[in-house]
Amino acid sequence: MICWEQGGRLGALLLVLSWSASAQISVINGLAHFHPCGSRGHGEILVHNSLDTSVTVLLEVEHMGGSPKISIPSEWVLDAGERGAIPYQWIETDSSSQRARIGVYPLYTSPVTRFGGWAVQTQLRYVVSLYRGCLSPSPENEVRAEWDSTLTWQMVGPHFWSAQVQAYGDLGEAIEAPFNLFLAPFGTSVSQPVPPGTAYVVARDSRGHQVGCKRP
Amino acid sequence: MIHAQKPFWPYLLAAPMALSFSAWSQSTAAHDVDFTVDEAAMIRIVDANASPAGMMNFHIQAPAIPGQAFPGVAAQTAYMQFTSVKGASPDNVRQVDVDLIGGSLPSGVQLTVSPTLFGTGTVGSAAPITFSANNGTGTLISGIQSAYTGEGPGDGVLLQYALNFATQNLDAASSGMITLRYTISNS
């Protein structure tokens, strides 16, 4: 028989939430980087340690595809208060579209497991998405838009596309501020809420290409 | 002669001043203003005192009278504090996901994390996540753009942790470690 508490109470169950989120790091140059083809094949992730002790930062690569396409250290030590630039390098710098996700988190120490209870450890993690590839030369042929309760965009071609989407009313008046759109060529779609009163939307990229979609 | 009668020292003083003004003017015109904003993503989880570490104990105690069910335990709270400055697409919207990455909850025992948003800026929208033997993941906050929650006691997204169970599902032999991982990423 196991006595959980003195005083005759049996079967007490202890759940301990152990907050191990004291190791405090932050990412200060964005959670997504896009490298258009033709640009440099390397970049860096800036990480700041706001503690007064050193922190070991672990980096974990999720390759979206087969072979490794990016080279990045798996571990980086930041001194107290230090901002560190963790370099990464695309291994293949051709025109193919590539994507990777980098998990960035401090080294946590495992809590002691308590007999008869649950120790719940809390961890914090940043994920930085890295993209490399060419922008669509003809988004009118590669971008698909579906209008349901929301507006869903999808890149059906092999390229990336970045644009600003403006909603318009029946009289051609702009409704609300334009919003950003980024499409990756991996089958993922982007859904955006459409402002009330929208009759059609137009997505424009920086090179003058436009894709319009009228509310059905 | 007339010129000789006029004092010329003011001109001598004015000349270097004019040169000086000219040089100052040119120097000012040549300065660029370098304007850099960190595209920051900063997050931490703190207790009610804004301390980043602590213990949260759920003590599931036996009832006072034989025959009764185990009484429920009071929910407890923590705060998620974050600072987010968005950038250009694709890093213009962020979200926070929570995954149960270590251990598991026994069948019939659920842990619900319910967020209540507080902050300045576009803090997004929140939804509760219930972790159980069958579910170990969920999106806690989505649609974060540029926003901050504050750093003091009581600042931040209020996280309420509620443990739900039925007595017949409890097993005092249950033990282990559960790891909840909070991940901030671009949407």
Tab-separated table of C-alpha atoms in Angstrom, chain B residues 115 117 122-127 139-144:
chain	number	residue	atom	x	y	z
B	115	PRO	CA	-6.091	31.544	-23.257
B	117	LEU	CA	-5.867	37.633	-24.821
B	122	THR	CA	-2.699	42.970	-33.162
B	123	VAL	CA	-2.511	40.176	-30.641
B	124	GLY	CA	-4.529	37.791	-32.818
B	125	SER	CA	-7.252	35.423	-31.758
B	126	ALA	CA	-7.120	32.615	-29.242
B	127	ALA	CA	-8.672	29.204	-28.791
B	139	THR	CA	-3.072	26.198	-32.047
B	140	LEU	CA	-3.399	28.475	-29.060
B	141	ILE	CA	-3.112	31.899	-30.713
B	142	SER	CA	-3.196	32.811	-34.382
B	143	GLY	CA	-3.039	36.061	-36.294
B	144	ILE	CA	-0.348	37.752	-34.214
